[in-house]
Coordinates of C-alpha atoms in Angstrom, one line a residue:
M1 CA 13.7 -26.9 2.3
S2 CA 13.2 -24.1 4.4
D3 CA 15.8 -21.7 2.6
V4 CA 13.7 -22.4 -0.7
L5 CA 12.5 -18.6 -0.7
E6 CA 16.3 -17.5 0.2
R7 CA 17.3 -18.7 -3.0
L8 CA 14.6 -17.3 -5.7
Q9 CA 15.7 -14.9 -8.4
R10 CA 13.4 -12.6 -10.7
A11 CA 15.5 -13.2 -13.7
P12 CA 14.9 -12.9 -16.8
D13 CA 12.5 -10.1 -15.3
I14 CA 14.4 -6.7 -14.6
E15 CA 16.1 -6.2 -11.5
A16 CA 16.1 -3.1 -9.3
P17 CA 16.7 -2.4 -5.6
E18 CA 13.1 -1.9 -5.1
L19 CA 12.3 -5.0 -6.8
V20 CA 12.3 -8.5 -4.8
A21 CA 11.6 -12.4 -5.9
V22 CA 9.7 -13.1 -2.5
D23 CA 7.7 -10.7 -0.9
A24 CA 5.8 -10.4 2.8
T25 CA 2.3 -11.1 0.9
D26 CA 4.2 -14.5 -0.6
R27 CA 5.2 -15.6 2.9
L28 CA 1.9 -14.2 4.6
L29 CA 0.0 -16.6 2.1
L30 CA 2.2 -19.4 2.3
D31 CA 2.2 -19.5 6.5
L32 CA -1.7 -18.9 6.7
A33 CA -2.6 -21.9 4.3
G34 CA 0.0 -24.3 5.6
D35 CA -2.2 -26.5 7.3
L36 CA -4.9 -26.4 4.2
I37 CA -2.0 -27.4 1.6
A38 CA -1.1 -30.0 3.9
A39 CA -4.3 -31.7 4.0
C40 CA -4.7 -31.8 0.2
G41 CA -4.0 -34.5 -2.2
P42 CA -2.2 -34.5 -5.5
G43 CA -3.4 -31.8 -7.9
E44 CA -5.9 -30.1 -5.4
V45 CA -3.7 -27.1 -4.8
A46 CA -3.6 -24.4 -7.2
V47 CA -1.8 -20.7 -7.5
V48 CA -2.7 -17.6 -9.5
D49 CA -0.3 -15.1 -10.7
D50 CA 2.6 -16.3 -8.7
N51 CA 5.2 -13.4 -9.3
Y52 CA 8.5 -15.6 -9.6
G53 CA 7.7 -18.8 -8.0
A54 CA 7.2 -18.3 -4.3
L55 CA 3.9 -19.6 -3.8
T56 CA 4.3 -22.7 -5.8
L57 CA 7.6 -23.6 -4.8
G58 CA 7.0 -22.5 -1.2
A59 CA 3.8 -24.7 -1.2
V60 CA 6.0 -27.7 -2.5
A61 CA 8.9 -27.3 -0.3
L62 CA 7.2 -26.0 2.7
H63 CA 3.8 -28.1 2.8
A64 CA 4.3 -30.9 0.8
A65 CA 1.8 -30.1 -2.0
Q66 CA 2.2 -32.4 -4.9
D67 CA 1.0 -31.7 -8.6
V68 CA 0.4 -28.1 -7.9
R69 CA -1.5 -26.5 -10.9
V70 CA -0.1 -22.5 -11.7
A71 CA -1.5 -19.8 -13.8
Q72 CA 0.4 -16.9 -14.4
D73 CA -0.6 -14.0 -16.4
M74 CA 3.0 -12.9 -17.0
L75 CA 5.3 -14.6 -19.3
V76 CA 8.1 -13.5 -17.2
G77 CA 6.7 -15.2 -14.3
E78 CA 6.4 -18.3 -16.0
L79 CA 9.9 -18.4 -17.1
A80 CA 11.1 -17.1 -13.4
L81 CA 9.3 -20.0 -12.1
A82 CA 10.8 -22.3 -14.3
R83 CA 14.2 -21.1 -13.5
N84 CA 13.4 -21.0 -10.0
A85 CA 12.2 -24.5 -9.6
E86 CA 15.3 -26.1 -11.7
R87 CA 17.7 -23.9 -9.4
T88 CA 16.3 -25.3 -6.2
G89 CA 15.7 -28.9 -7.4
F90 CA 11.5 -29.1 -7.8
S91 CA 11.3 -29.2 -11.4
G92 CA 8.2 -31.3 -12.5
T93 CA 6.4 -30.6 -9.1
Y94 CA 3.9 -28.4 -10.9
R95 CA 1.7 -27.7 -14.2
S96 CA 1.7 -24.4 -16.4
V97 CA -2.0 -24.1 -17.4
P98 CA -4.2 -21.4 -18.5
L99 CA -6.7 -19.3 -16.3
G100 CA -9.7 -21.8 -16.9
R101 CA -11.2 -25.2 -15.9
E102 CA -7.9 -26.7 -16.6
L103 CA -6.7 -24.6 -13.4
A104 CA -9.5 -24.8 -11.3
A105 CA -11.1 -28.2 -11.7
G106 CA -11.6 -30.0 -8.1
A107 CA -9.0 -27.3 -6.4
R108 CA -9.4 -27.3 -2.4
V109 CA -6.7 -24.7 -1.6
V110 CA -5.8 -21.7 -4.2
L111 CA -3.4 -19.3 -3.4
V112 CA -3.6 -15.7 -5.2
Q113 CA -1.2 -12.8 -5.5
A114 CA -4.2 -10.0 -5.6
P115 CA -4.1 -8.5 -9.0
K116 CA -4.2 -4.5 -9.4
A117 CA -7.3 -4.3 -11.5
L118 CA -10.7 -5.1 -10.0
D119 CA -12.1 -7.1 -13.5
A120 CA -8.8 -9.4 -13.0
L121 CA -10.0 -10.4 -9.6
R122 CA -13.5 -10.8 -11.0
E123 CA -12.3 -13.0 -13.5
I124 CA -10.2 -15.1 -11.2
A125 CA -13.0 -15.2 -9.0
E126 CA -15.5 -16.6 -11.7
V127 CA -12.8 -19.0 -12.9
L128 CA -12.5 -20.7 -9.5
A129 CA -16.1 -20.6 -8.6
A130 CA -17.3 -22.3 -11.6
S131 CA -14.8 -25.3 -11.2
A132 CA -12.9 -25.7 -7.7
A133 CA -14.4 -28.0 -5.4
P134 CA -17.3 -27.2 -3.3
D135 CA -15.1 -27.1 -0.1
V136 CA -12.7 -24.8 -1.8
T137 CA -10.6 -22.2 0.3
V138 CA -9.2 -19.3 -1.8
L139 CA -7.0 -16.7 -0.2
V140 CA -6.2 -13.6 -2.1
G141 CA -3.1 -11.9 -0.7
G142 CA -1.6 -8.4 -1.2
R143 CA -0.3 -5.0 0.1
V144 CA -2.5 -3.5 2.5
K145 CA -2.3 -0.2 0.7
H146 CA -3.5 -1.6 -2.3
M147 CA -6.4 -3.5 -1.2
T148 CA -10.0 -2.2 -1.0
H149 CA -13.5 -2.8 0.4
A150 CA -14.4 -3.2 -3.3
M151 CA -12.1 -6.7 -3.6
N152 CA -14.4 -8.1 -1.0
D153 CA -17.1 -7.2 -2.8
V154 CA -16.0 -8.7 -6.1
L155 CA -15.5 -11.6 -4.3
R156 CA -18.9 -12.1 -2.8
D157 CA -20.4 -12.0 -6.0
S158 CA -18.8 -15.7 -6.4
F159 CA -18.1 -17.0 -3.1
T160 CA -21.0 -17.2 0.0
E161 CA -17.9 -16.2 2.5
V162 CA -15.5 -13.9 2.4
S163 CA -13.5 -12.8 5.5
A164 CA -9.7 -10.9 6.1
S165 CA -6.9 -11.8 8.0
L166 CA -5.0 -9.7 10.3
A167 CA -2.2 -7.7 8.6
R168 CA 1.4 -8.6 8.8
Q169 CA 4.4 -6.6 7.5
K170 CA 1.9 -4.4 5.5
S171 CA 0.1 -7.4 3.9
R172 CA -3.5 -8.8 4.1
V173 CA -5.5 -12.0 2.9
L174 CA -9.0 -12.4 2.0
V175 CA -10.5 -15.6 2.6
A176 CA -12.9 -16.8 0.4
R177 CA -15.1 -20.2 0.6
G178 CA -18.7 -21.2 -0.9
P179 CA -18.4 -21.0 -4.6
K180 CA -21.4 -19.7 -6.7
P181 CA -20.9 -21.0 -9.7
A182 CA -22.3 -18.6 -12.9
R183 CA -21.8 -17.9 -16.1
P184 CA -18.2 -16.1 -16.8
S185 CA -18.9 -12.4 -17.8
F186 CA -15.1 -12.5 -19.8
P187 CA -14.1 -11.2 -22.4
R188 CA -16.1 -8.5 -22.6
S189 CA -16.6 -6.2 -25.4
Q190 CA -17.3 -2.4 -26.4
D191 CA -18.2 -0.7 -29.7
H192 CA -16.1 2.6 -30.3
P193 CA -17.6 3.8 -33.3
D194 CA -15.3 7.0 -33.7
L195 CA -12.5 4.3 -34.5
G196 CA -15.0 2.0 -36.4
L197 CA -13.6 -0.6 -33.8
T198 CA -15.1 -3.3 -31.3
I199 CA -12.5 -4.0 -28.4
C200 CA -12.5 -7.1 -26.4
A201 CA -11.0 -7.5 -23.4
H202 CA -10.5 -10.2 -20.3
G203 CA -9.6 -8.6 -16.7
A204 CA -6.3 -8.1 -16.3
V205 CA -6.1 -5.9 -19.6
F206 CA -4.8 -2.4 -18.9
A207 CA -7.7 -0.2 -19.7
G208 CA -10.1 -3.0 -20.1
T209 CA -12.6 -2.4 -23.2
K210 CA -11.7 1.4 -23.1
I211 CA -9.1 3.0 -25.2
D212 CA -6.8 5.1 -22.7
I213 CA -5.5 8.4 -23.8
G214 CA -2.0 7.5 -24.7
T215 CA -3.2 4.9 -27.3
R216 CA -5.5 7.5 -28.8
A217 CA -2.7 10.1 -29.0
L218 CA -0.7 7.1 -31.1
V219 CA -3.7 6.1 -32.9
G220 CA -3.9 9.9 -34.0
C221 CA -0.8 9.6 -35.8
L222 CA -1.2 6.4 -38.0
D223 CA -1.3 8.4 -41.1
R224 CA 1.8 10.1 -40.6
M225 CA 3.8 6.7 -40.4
G226 CA 5.7 5.5 -42.9
P227 CA 5.3 2.8 -45.8
A228 CA 5.3 -0.7 -44.3
A229 CA 4.6 -4.4 -45.4
T230 CA 4.9 -5.6 -42.0
A231 CA 4.0 -3.7 -38.7
L232 CA 4.7 -4.8 -34.9
D233 CA 2.6 -4.0 -32.1
L234 CA 4.6 -4.5 -29.1
G235 CA 2.7 -4.7 -25.8
A236 CA 0.0 -4.8 -27.6
G237 CA -2.6 -5.3 -24.6
S238 CA -6.1 -5.4 -26.0
G239 CA -5.0 -5.2 -29.7
V240 CA -6.4 -1.4 -30.4
L241 CA -3.3 -0.5 -32.3
A242 CA -2.8 -3.7 -34.1
A243 CA -6.5 -3.6 -35.2
A244 CA -6.7 -0.1 -35.9
L245 CA -3.4 -0.6 -38.3
A246 CA -4.6 -3.2 -40.1
R247 CA -7.9 -1.4 -40.5
R248 CA -6.3 1.4 -41.7
R249 CA -4.1 -0.2 -44.1
P250 CA -5.4 -3.3 -45.9
G251 CA -1.9 -4.2 -47.5
L252 CA -0.4 -4.7 -44.0
T253 CA 0.8 -7.4 -42.3
V254 CA 0.2 -7.1 -38.3
L255 CA 1.9 -9.0 -35.5
A256 CA 0.7 -8.3 -32.2
V257 CA 3.0 -9.3 -29.0
D258 CA 2.7 -9.0 -25.8
Q259 CA 3.8 -11.3 -22.4
S260 CA 0.3 -11.0 -21.0
A261 CA -2.0 -14.3 -21.3
A262 CA -4.8 -12.1 -20.6
A263 CA -3.8 -9.4 -23.3
T264 CA -3.0 -12.0 -26.2
A265 CA -6.2 -13.7 -25.7
S266 CA -7.8 -10.1 -25.6
A267 CA -6.0 -9.0 -28.8
A268 CA -6.7 -12.3 -30.7
A269 CA -10.7 -11.7 -29.7
T270 CA -10.7 -8.2 -31.1
A271 CA -8.8 -9.2 -34.3
E272 CA -11.8 -11.7 -34.8
A273 CA -14.5 -9.2 -33.6
N274 CA -13.2 -6.8 -36.2
G275 CA -13.1 -9.4 -39.1
L276 CA -9.0 -8.9 -38.9
G277 CA -8.3 -12.6 -37.7
D278 CA -6.6 -13.4 -40.9
R279 CA -4.5 -10.2 -41.0
I280 CA -3.3 -10.0 -37.4
R281 CA -1.0 -12.5 -35.7
V282 CA -1.2 -12.6 -31.8
I283 CA 2.1 -14.2 -30.0
R284 CA 2.7 -14.2 -26.3
D285 CA 6.3 -13.3 -26.0
D286 CA 8.3 -11.5 -24.0
A287 CA 9.9 -8.3 -25.5
A288 CA 9.3 -10.0 -29.0
A289 CA 12.1 -12.7 -28.3
S290 CA 10.6 -14.7 -31.2
V291 CA 10.4 -12.3 -33.9
P292 CA 13.7 -12.4 -36.1
D293 CA 16.1 -9.4 -36.3
G294 CA 15.6 -6.9 -39.1
S295 CA 12.1 -8.5 -40.1
V296 CA 9.8 -5.4 -39.2
D297 CA 8.9 -2.0 -41.0
L298 CA 7.0 -0.6 -38.3
V299 CA 6.9 -0.7 -34.8
V300 CA 4.0 0.9 -32.2
C301 CA 4.4 0.7 -28.6
N302 CA 2.7 2.5 -25.7
P303 CA 5.1 0.9 -23.2
P304 CA 4.2 0.5 -19.5
F305 CA 6.3 2.3 -16.9
H306 CA 5.2 0.5 -13.8
V307 CA 6.4 -3.0 -12.7
G308 CA 4.0 -3.7 -9.9
A309 CA 3.3 -0.5 -7.8
A310 CA 6.9 0.7 -8.8
V311 CA 7.8 3.1 -11.4
V312 CA 10.8 1.6 -13.2
T313 CA 11.4 2.9 -16.5
T314 CA 13.6 0.1 -17.5
A315 CA 10.3 -1.9 -18.3
A316 CA 10.0 0.5 -21.1
D317 CA 13.6 0.4 -22.0
R318 CA 13.5 -3.5 -23.1
L319 CA 10.9 -2.6 -25.3
F320 CA 12.8 -0.1 -27.0
A321 CA 15.8 -1.8 -27.2
A322 CA 13.5 -5.0 -28.6
A323 CA 12.3 -2.6 -31.5
A324 CA 15.8 -1.7 -32.3
R325 CA 16.4 -5.3 -32.9
V326 CA 13.4 -6.1 -34.9
L327 CA 13.1 -3.1 -37.3
R328 CA 14.9 -3.2 -40.7
P329 CA 17.6 -0.3 -41.5
G330 CA 15.2 3.1 -42.0
G331 CA 12.4 1.7 -40.2
E332 CA 10.0 3.5 -37.6
L333 CA 9.3 3.2 -34.2
W334 CA 6.4 5.2 -32.8
T335 CA 5.7 5.4 -28.9
V336 CA 3.9 7.1 -26.6
Y337 CA 4.5 7.8 -22.9
N338 CA 4.0 10.2 -20.1
S339 CA 5.4 13.7 -21.1
A340 CA 7.3 13.7 -17.5
L341 CA 9.2 10.7 -18.4
R342 CA 11.1 12.2 -21.4
Y343 CA 12.4 9.2 -22.9
K344 CA 13.8 10.8 -26.3
P345 CA 16.8 10.6 -25.2
T346 CA 17.0 7.0 -24.3
L347 CA 15.3 6.3 -27.7
G348 CA 17.9 7.9 -29.6
K349 CA 20.5 6.0 -28.1
L350 CA 18.8 2.9 -28.2
V351 CA 17.1 3.0 -31.7
G352 CA 17.9 5.8 -33.9
P353 CA 17.1 9.6 -34.6
T354 CA 14.3 11.1 -32.6
T355 CA 11.8 13.3 -33.1
V356 CA 8.5 14.5 -31.1
A357 CA 5.5 14.3 -33.4
R358 CA 3.1 15.4 -30.9
Q359 CA 3.1 16.3 -27.3
D360 CA 1.2 18.1 -24.8
R361 CA 1.4 18.5 -20.8
K362 CA 0.2 14.6 -20.4
F363 CA 1.8 12.7 -23.5
T364 CA 4.5 12.9 -25.9
V365 CA 4.5 10.9 -29.2
T366 CA 7.8 10.2 -30.8
V367 CA 9.1 8.4 -34.3
S368 CA 12.5 7.2 -33.8
T369 CA 14.4 5.9 -37.3
R370 CA 16.6 2.6 -37.4
R371 CA 20.1 3.5 -37.8

């Protein structure tokens, strides 16, 4: 049992020398929560944003947790947890559920890998405070360099008592108790009159209800994109590009795909808020895996270039390869990226002939034509 953490892998997520399946924060959370977990009955332990299964399977293997409920925003995390559970013989010891009442109801111990965004933490705290047991202990762990006093303040909005553990191996845990149930504040919405759109967002979505500069650069090129019957917003986030395409081209069928549960929920809400719910189909999927080969005329993509805190360009490469797979010959991939990253050669290799459509010091927009 004690070696279960050593056997975990990141697959199917990308691999890189600086990326690991189990980190110091996982280990600190499991150590600090050991006695609390051991005192819980079946279904009283919950986990949020377990990266690859270390918290879930560690709670089961090391502290005898039973019927653990797990909410993971990223689909690759769910898939990795399932693979690791099968590999280590712990399949059936947990349930994957959405971030909501099904996760939190009656929970007495909750382990959380701290999200990067404060709004993501706020939504988690609101969900837990609304439905967890009155004596719940919530442990939120992260790297010291990424944790701020503002995180304490966010937790205090939903809990009466918040304290911090001592640091270990550059990780620290915030401990929250005394839930203060309140009306949830997510998803949030914001009108953008310049685009004629209302954007909706859950806490974990990049840029929230705002529209980031890169996305705006790509929206500015919509009228230059080739004719299409079907378009794919790959890595859709809050659904800005999908909604803008559907609004600009009434005859277009639009797919919005993202592996983030918060993103797909946000994109669906954005589509509904703009009266486009019947025109935009939202799918939670890893790199458009369920989209058939050669079935799309146009792909738009504002790819991520971070995995956690690490800059890893292979995160974008996977999306470019996915775009090449789903595009019909002659179809177009329009993408935007930080100009310093210089993705053009990679796009030419993975997709096809690539030209720069727009460029400044910050962002480059390219169009690649599928061979």
